[in-house]
Amino acid sequence: MADSRYQNRIVKPSGNYERLICYQKAVVVFDLTKHFTDKYLRMPDRTIDQMVQAARSGKQNIVEGSEDGRTSTEMELKLLNVARSSIGELREDYKDFITSNQLPLWNKSHPRFAQLQSFTKQNNRLESYIPYAEKWTSEEFANTMLTLCFQMDAMLNHYLKVHENDFITQGGIKERMYA
């Protein structure tokens, strides 16, 4: 059954990426990653540039995928997957920081994990994090970032699945043009 959102339209409406929670979190992750690397890593560590670029790539590919998705679902899916992969790379950098500094990795059994997960799920604006980021220890900061990366991965996986299903049921621009 065709989705009424695209009925009688060849080009889909603007992606409006700024309303996407995964984009909002990507902005937070990018800005906080810059703050984290400035605070806890020292030049000439190549990890600084790698982490900042992975965070930037996650954010920018959501934007580009959303915009390109107006005419190409295939390109949108590819770019959203690049965003997901970039956040995965960043997640590994935070895990590496935690393990190489012999810090505890917060998981479901950690006493602060549930509270952290709840906070990061509810807060998608940088302003919510800045007061804490100034006070966090490296352990708190890295585990917060790791949690945000896991949440973004889950959101992007869900978003990709929705778009894959849309493509299967409605086709791409060629199918809409033919219709």
PDB file of C-alpha atoms in Angstrom:
ATOM      1  CA  MET A   1       0.000   0.000   0.000  1.00  0.00           C
ATOM      2  CA  ALA A   2       1.433   3.362  -1.009  1.00  0.00           C
ATOM      3  CA  ASP A   3       2.294   5.868   1.693  1.00  0.00           C
ATOM      4  CA  SER A   4       0.164   9.013   1.379  1.00  0.00           C
ATOM      5  CA  ARG A   5       3.221  11.138   2.249  1.00  0.00           C
ATOM      6  CA  TYR A   6       4.533  10.711  -1.303  1.00  0.00           C
ATOM      7  CA  GLN A   7       1.290  10.324  -3.228  1.00  0.00           C
ATOM      8  CA  ASN A   8       1.459  12.277  -6.505  1.00  0.00           C
ATOM      9  CA  ARG A   9       4.993  13.477  -5.737  1.00  0.00           C
ATOM     10  CA  ILE A  10       8.126  12.594  -7.635  1.00  0.00           C
ATOM     11  CA  VAL A  11      10.561  14.410  -5.355  1.00  0.00           C
ATOM     12  CA  LYS A  12       9.992  13.714  -1.677  1.00  0.00           C
ATOM     13  CA  PRO A  13       9.579  16.699   0.650  1.00  0.00           C
ATOM     14  CA  SER A  14      12.641  18.085   2.392  1.00  0.00           C
ATOM     15  CA  GLY A  15      14.224  15.707   4.867  1.00  0.00           C
ATOM     16  CA  ASN A  16      13.990  18.264   7.678  1.00  0.00           C
ATOM     17  CA  TYR A  17      16.923  16.562   9.402  1.00  0.00           C
ATOM     18  CA  GLU A  18      16.983  19.053  12.289  1.00  0.00           C
ATOM     19  CA  ARG A  19      13.852  17.489  13.784  1.00  0.00           C
ATOM     20  CA  LEU A  20      15.431  14.015  13.832  1.00  0.00           C
ATOM     21  CA  ILE A  21      16.440  12.940  17.327  1.00  0.00           C
ATOM     22  CA  CYS A  22      19.445  11.094  15.892  1.00  0.00           C
ATOM     23  CA  TYR A  23      20.620  14.358  14.284  1.00  0.00           C
ATOM     24  CA  GLN A  24      20.089  16.299  17.525  1.00  0.00           C
ATOM     25  CA  LYS A  25      22.142  13.698  19.382  1.00  0.00           C
ATOM     26  CA  ALA A  26      24.766  13.818  16.616  1.00  0.00           C
ATOM     27  CA  VAL A  27      25.189  17.555  17.223  1.00  0.00           C
ATOM     28  CA  VAL A  28      25.647  16.879  20.947  1.00  0.00           C
ATOM     29  CA  VAL A  29      28.125  14.077  20.234  1.00  0.00           C
ATOM     30  CA  PHE A  30      30.151  16.249  17.850  1.00  0.00           C
ATOM     31  CA  ASP A  31      30.325  19.230  20.215  1.00  0.00           C
ATOM     32  CA  LEU A  32      31.057  17.119  23.287  1.00  0.00           C
ATOM     33  CA  THR A  33      33.701  15.093  21.439  1.00  0.00           C
ATOM     34  CA  LYS A  34      35.555  18.311  20.661  1.00  0.00           C
ATOM     35  CA  HIS A  35      35.286  19.280  24.330  1.00  0.00           C
ATOM     36  CA  PHE A  36      36.416  15.800  25.443  1.00  0.00           C
ATOM     37  CA  THR A  37      39.471  15.720  23.169  1.00  0.00           C
ATOM     38  CA  ASP A  38      40.491  19.235  24.221  1.00  0.00           C
ATOM     39  CA  LYS A  39      40.228  18.259  27.877  1.00  0.00           C
ATOM     40  CA  TYR A  40      41.633  14.713  27.969  1.00  0.00           C
ATOM     41  CA  LEU A  41      43.877  14.152  24.950  1.00  0.00           C
ATOM     42  CA  ARG A  42      47.130  15.926  24.127  1.00  0.00           C
ATOM     43  CA  MET A  43      48.687  16.831  20.809  1.00  0.00           C
ATOM     44  CA  PRO A  44      50.198  15.296  18.728  1.00  0.00           C
ATOM     45  CA  ASP A  45      47.856  12.354  19.428  1.00  0.00           C
ATOM     46  CA  ARG A  46      46.250  11.440  16.081  1.00  0.00           C
ATOM     47  CA  THR A  47      43.239  10.134  17.994  1.00  0.00           C
ATOM     48  CA  ILE A  48      42.093  13.732  18.515  1.00  0.00           C
ATOM     49  CA  ASP A  49      41.556  14.338  14.806  1.00  0.00           C
ATOM     50  CA  GLN A  50      40.162  10.824  14.284  1.00  0.00           C
ATOM     51  CA  MET A  51      37.542  11.257  17.006  1.00  0.00           C
ATOM     52  CA  VAL A  52      36.497  14.752  15.967  1.00  0.00           C
ATOM     53  CA  GLN A  53      36.263  13.719  12.311  1.00  0.00           C
ATOM     54  CA  ALA A  54      34.256  10.565  13.139  1.00  0.00           C
ATOM     55  CA  ALA A  55      31.820  12.662  15.204  1.00  0.00           C
ATOM     56  CA  ARG A  56      31.601  15.248  12.415  1.00  0.00           C
ATOM     57  CA  SER A  57      31.067  12.557   9.797  1.00  0.00           C
ATOM     58  CA  GLY A  58      28.228  11.062  11.816  1.00  0.00           C
ATOM     59  CA  LYS A  59      26.471  14.417  11.957  1.00  0.00           C
ATOM     60  CA  GLN A  60      27.184  15.566   8.408  1.00  0.00           C
ATOM     61  CA  ASN A  61      26.156  12.287   6.788  1.00  0.00           C
ATOM     62  CA  ILE A  62      22.758  12.469   8.493  1.00  0.00           C
ATOM     63  CA  VAL A  63      22.347  15.934   6.940  1.00  0.00           C
ATOM     64  CA  GLU A  64      23.525  14.858   3.500  1.00  0.00           C
ATOM     65  CA  GLY A  65      21.530  11.625   3.567  1.00  0.00           C
ATOM     66  CA  SER A  66      18.390  13.462   4.560  1.00  0.00           C
ATOM     67  CA  GLU A  67      18.801  16.015   1.787  1.00  0.00           C
ATOM     68  CA  ASP A  68      19.817  13.481  -0.885  1.00  0.00           C
ATOM     69  CA  GLY A  69      16.910  11.281   0.166  1.00  0.00           C
ATOM     70  CA  ARG A  70      14.540  13.678  -1.565  1.00  0.00           C
ATOM     71  CA  THR A  71      15.556  12.172  -4.904  1.00  0.00           C
ATOM     72  CA  SER A  72      17.522   9.036  -4.052  1.00  0.00           C
ATOM     73  CA  THR A  73      16.521   6.596  -1.364  1.00  0.00           C
ATOM     74  CA  GLU A  74      19.572   4.543  -2.282  1.00  0.00           C
ATOM     75  CA  MET A  75      21.907   7.466  -1.570  1.00  0.00           C
ATOM     76  CA  GLU A  76      20.036   8.269   1.640  1.00  0.00           C
ATOM     77  CA  LEU A  77      20.478   4.703   2.875  1.00  0.00           C
ATOM     78  CA  LYS A  78      24.174   4.716   1.970  1.00  0.00           C
ATOM     79  CA  LEU A  79      24.846   8.013   3.738  1.00  0.00           C
ATOM     80  CA  LEU A  80      22.873   7.074   6.829  1.00  0.00           C
ATOM     81  CA  ASN A  81      24.919   3.883   6.987  1.00  0.00           C
ATOM     82  CA  VAL A  82      28.115   5.960   6.710  1.00  0.00           C
ATOM     83  CA  ALA A  83      26.839   8.060   9.626  1.00  0.00           C
ATOM     84  CA  ARG A  84      26.174   4.880  11.625  1.00  0.00           C
ATOM     85  CA  SER A  85      29.630   3.532  10.791  1.00  0.00           C
ATOM     86  CA  SER A  86      31.301   6.798  11.801  1.00  0.00           C
ATOM     87  CA  ILE A  87      29.529   6.750  15.161  1.00  0.00           C
ATOM     88  CA  GLY A  88      30.635   3.112  15.526  1.00  0.00           C
ATOM     89  CA  GLU A  89      34.228   4.183  14.942  1.00  0.00           C
ATOM     90  CA  LEU A  90      33.853   6.927  17.545  1.00  0.00           C
ATOM     91  CA  ARG A  91      32.302   4.454  19.987  1.00  0.00           C
ATOM     92  CA  GLU A  92      35.410   2.274  19.667  1.00  0.00           C
ATOM     93  CA  ASP A  93      37.648   5.289  20.356  1.00  0.00           C
ATOM     94  CA  TYR A  94      35.762   5.965  23.591  1.00  0.00           C
ATOM     95  CA  LYS A  95      35.996   2.286  24.559  1.00  0.00           C
ATOM     96  CA  ASP A  96      39.734   2.385  23.826  1.00  0.00           C
ATOM     97  CA  PHE A  97      40.122   5.484  25.992  1.00  0.00           C
ATOM     98  CA  ILE A  98      38.318   3.772  28.860  1.00  0.00           C
ATOM     99  CA  THR A  99      40.289   0.542  28.657  1.00  0.00           C
ATOM    100  CA  SER A 100      43.695   2.114  27.980  1.00  0.00           C
ATOM    101  CA  ASN A 101      43.241   4.370  31.016  1.00  0.00           C
ATOM    102  CA  GLN A 102      42.040   1.422  33.106  1.00  0.00           C
ATOM    103  CA  LEU A 103      38.719   3.095  33.832  1.00  0.00           C
ATOM    104  CA  PRO A 104      35.518   1.182  34.594  1.00  0.00           C
ATOM    105  CA  LEU A 105      33.287   0.569  31.601  1.00  0.00           C
ATOM    106  CA  TRP A 106      29.754   1.315  32.724  1.00  0.00           C
ATOM    107  CA  ASN A 107      27.305  -1.399  31.745  1.00  0.00           C
ATOM    108  CA  LYS A 108      23.898  -2.459  33.042  1.00  0.00           C
ATOM    109  CA  SER A 109      25.408  -3.726  36.290  1.00  0.00           C
ATOM    110  CA  HIS A 110      27.138  -0.409  37.086  1.00  0.00           C
ATOM    111  CA  PRO A 111      25.223   1.550  39.776  1.00  0.00           C
ATOM    112  CA  ARG A 112      25.191   4.768  37.728  1.00  0.00           C
ATOM    113  CA  PHE A 113      24.347   3.259  34.343  1.00  0.00           C
ATOM    114  CA  ALA A 114      20.530   3.381  34.541  1.00  0.00           C
ATOM    115  CA  GLN A 115      20.566   7.036  35.596  1.00  0.00           C
ATOM    116  CA  LEU A 116      23.050   7.904  32.840  1.00  0.00           C
ATOM    117  CA  GLN A 117      21.053   6.070  30.202  1.00  0.00           C
ATOM    118  CA  SER A 118      17.859   7.814  31.279  1.00  0.00           C
ATOM    119  CA  PHE A 119      19.566  11.225  31.178  1.00  0.00           C
ATOM    120  CA  THR A 120      21.045  10.702  27.707  1.00  0.00           C
ATOM    121  CA  LYS A 121      17.737   9.385  26.324  1.00  0.00           C
ATOM    122  CA  GLN A 122      15.882  12.469  27.538  1.00  0.00           C
ATOM    123  CA  ASN A 123      18.430  15.128  26.586  1.00  0.00           C
ATOM    124  CA  ASN A 124      19.179  16.016  22.987  1.00  0.00           C
ATOM    125  CA  ARG A 125      20.552  19.523  23.374  1.00  0.00           C
ATOM    126  CA  LEU A 126      24.104  20.547  24.178  1.00  0.00           C
ATOM    127  CA  GLU A 127      22.873  22.961  26.847  1.00  0.00           C
ATOM    128  CA  SER A 128      21.763  19.979  28.952  1.00  0.00           C
ATOM    129  CA  TYR A 129      25.282  18.530  28.988  1.00  0.00           C
ATOM    130  CA  ILE A 130      27.625  21.527  29.282  1.00  0.00           C
ATOM    131  CA  PRO A 131      27.195  22.130  33.035  1.00  0.00           C
ATOM    132  CA  TYR A 132      28.112  18.493  33.676  1.00  0.00           C
ATOM    133  CA  ALA A 133      30.871  18.312  31.059  1.00  0.00           C
ATOM    134  CA  GLU A 134      32.757  21.017  32.939  1.00  0.00           C
ATOM    135  CA  LYS A 135      32.735  18.857  36.102  1.00  0.00           C
ATOM    136  CA  TRP A 136      32.858  15.280  34.805  1.00  0.00           C
ATOM    137  CA  THR A 137      35.867  13.112  35.425  1.00  0.00           C
ATOM    138  CA  SER A 138      37.338  11.369  32.392  1.00  0.00           C
ATOM    139  CA  GLU A 139      35.488   8.210  33.466  1.00  0.00           C
ATOM    140  CA  GLU A 140      32.126   9.979  33.622  1.00  0.00           C
ATOM    141  CA  PHE A 141      32.689  11.854  30.374  1.00  0.00           C
ATOM    142  CA  ALA A 142      33.872   8.832  28.362  1.00  0.00           C
ATOM    143  CA  ASN A 143      31.042   6.617  29.621  1.00  0.00           C
ATOM    144  CA  THR A 144      28.493   9.324  28.832  1.00  0.00           C
ATOM    145  CA  MET A 145      29.843   9.592  25.307  1.00  0.00           C
ATOM    146  CA  LEU A 146      29.891   5.841  24.903  1.00  0.00           C
ATOM    147  CA  THR A 147      26.234   5.684  25.980  1.00  0.00           C
ATOM    148  CA  LEU A 148      25.308   8.419  23.493  1.00  0.00           C
ATOM    149  CA  CYS A 149      27.119   6.540  20.712  1.00  0.00           C
ATOM    150  CA  PHE A 150      25.249   3.312  21.503  1.00  0.00           C
ATOM    151  CA  GLN A 151      21.939   5.199  21.496  1.00  0.00           C
ATOM    152  CA  MET A 152      22.742   6.841  18.177  1.00  0.00           C
ATOM    153  CA  ASP A 153      23.651   3.475  16.688  1.00  0.00           C
ATOM    154  CA  ALA A 154      20.299   2.031  17.764  1.00  0.00           C
ATOM    155  CA  MET A 155      18.424   5.054  16.373  1.00  0.00           C
ATOM    156  CA  LEU A 156      20.256   4.990  13.059  1.00  0.00           C
ATOM    157  CA  ASN A 157      19.668   1.245  12.705  1.00  0.00           C
ATOM    158  CA  HIS A 158      15.952   1.808  13.299  1.00  0.00           C
ATOM    159  CA  TYR A 159      15.876   4.768  10.892  1.00  0.00           C
ATOM    160  CA  LEU A 160      17.633   2.700   8.215  1.00  0.00           C
ATOM    161  CA  LYS A 161      15.126  -0.119   8.638  1.00  0.00           C
ATOM    162  CA  VAL A 162      12.172   2.282   8.254  1.00  0.00           C
ATOM    163  CA  HIS A 163      13.675   3.735   5.062  1.00  0.00           C
ATOM    164  CA  GLU A 164      14.460   0.303   3.671  1.00  0.00           C
ATOM    165  CA  ASN A 165      10.819  -0.676   4.229  1.00  0.00           C
ATOM    166  CA  ASP A 166       9.646   2.562   2.572  1.00  0.00           C
ATOM    167  CA  PHE A 167      11.838   1.803  -0.430  1.00  0.00           C
ATOM    168  CA  ILE A 168      10.486  -1.737  -0.683  1.00  0.00           C
ATOM    169  CA  THR A 169       6.857  -0.605  -0.481  1.00  0.00           C
ATOM    170  CA  GLN A 170       7.062   2.647  -2.493  1.00  0.00           C
ATOM    171  CA  GLY A 171      10.146   2.343  -4.645  1.00  0.00           C
ATOM    172  CA  GLY A 172      12.503   5.124  -5.504  1.00  0.00           C
ATOM    173  CA  ILE A 173      12.264   8.176  -7.723  1.00  0.00           C
ATOM    174  CA  LYS A 174      12.114   6.081 -10.923  1.00  0.00           C
ATOM    175  CA  GLU A 175       9.101   4.209  -9.644  1.00  0.00           C
ATOM    176  CA  ARG A 176       7.404   7.448  -8.554  1.00  0.00           C
ATOM    177  CA  MET A 177       8.127   9.018 -11.943  1.00  0.00           C
ATOM    178  CA  TYR A 178       6.638   6.022 -13.721  1.00  0.00           C
ATOM    179  CA  ALA A 179       3.551   6.124 -11.506  1.00  0.00           C
TER     180      ALA A 179
END
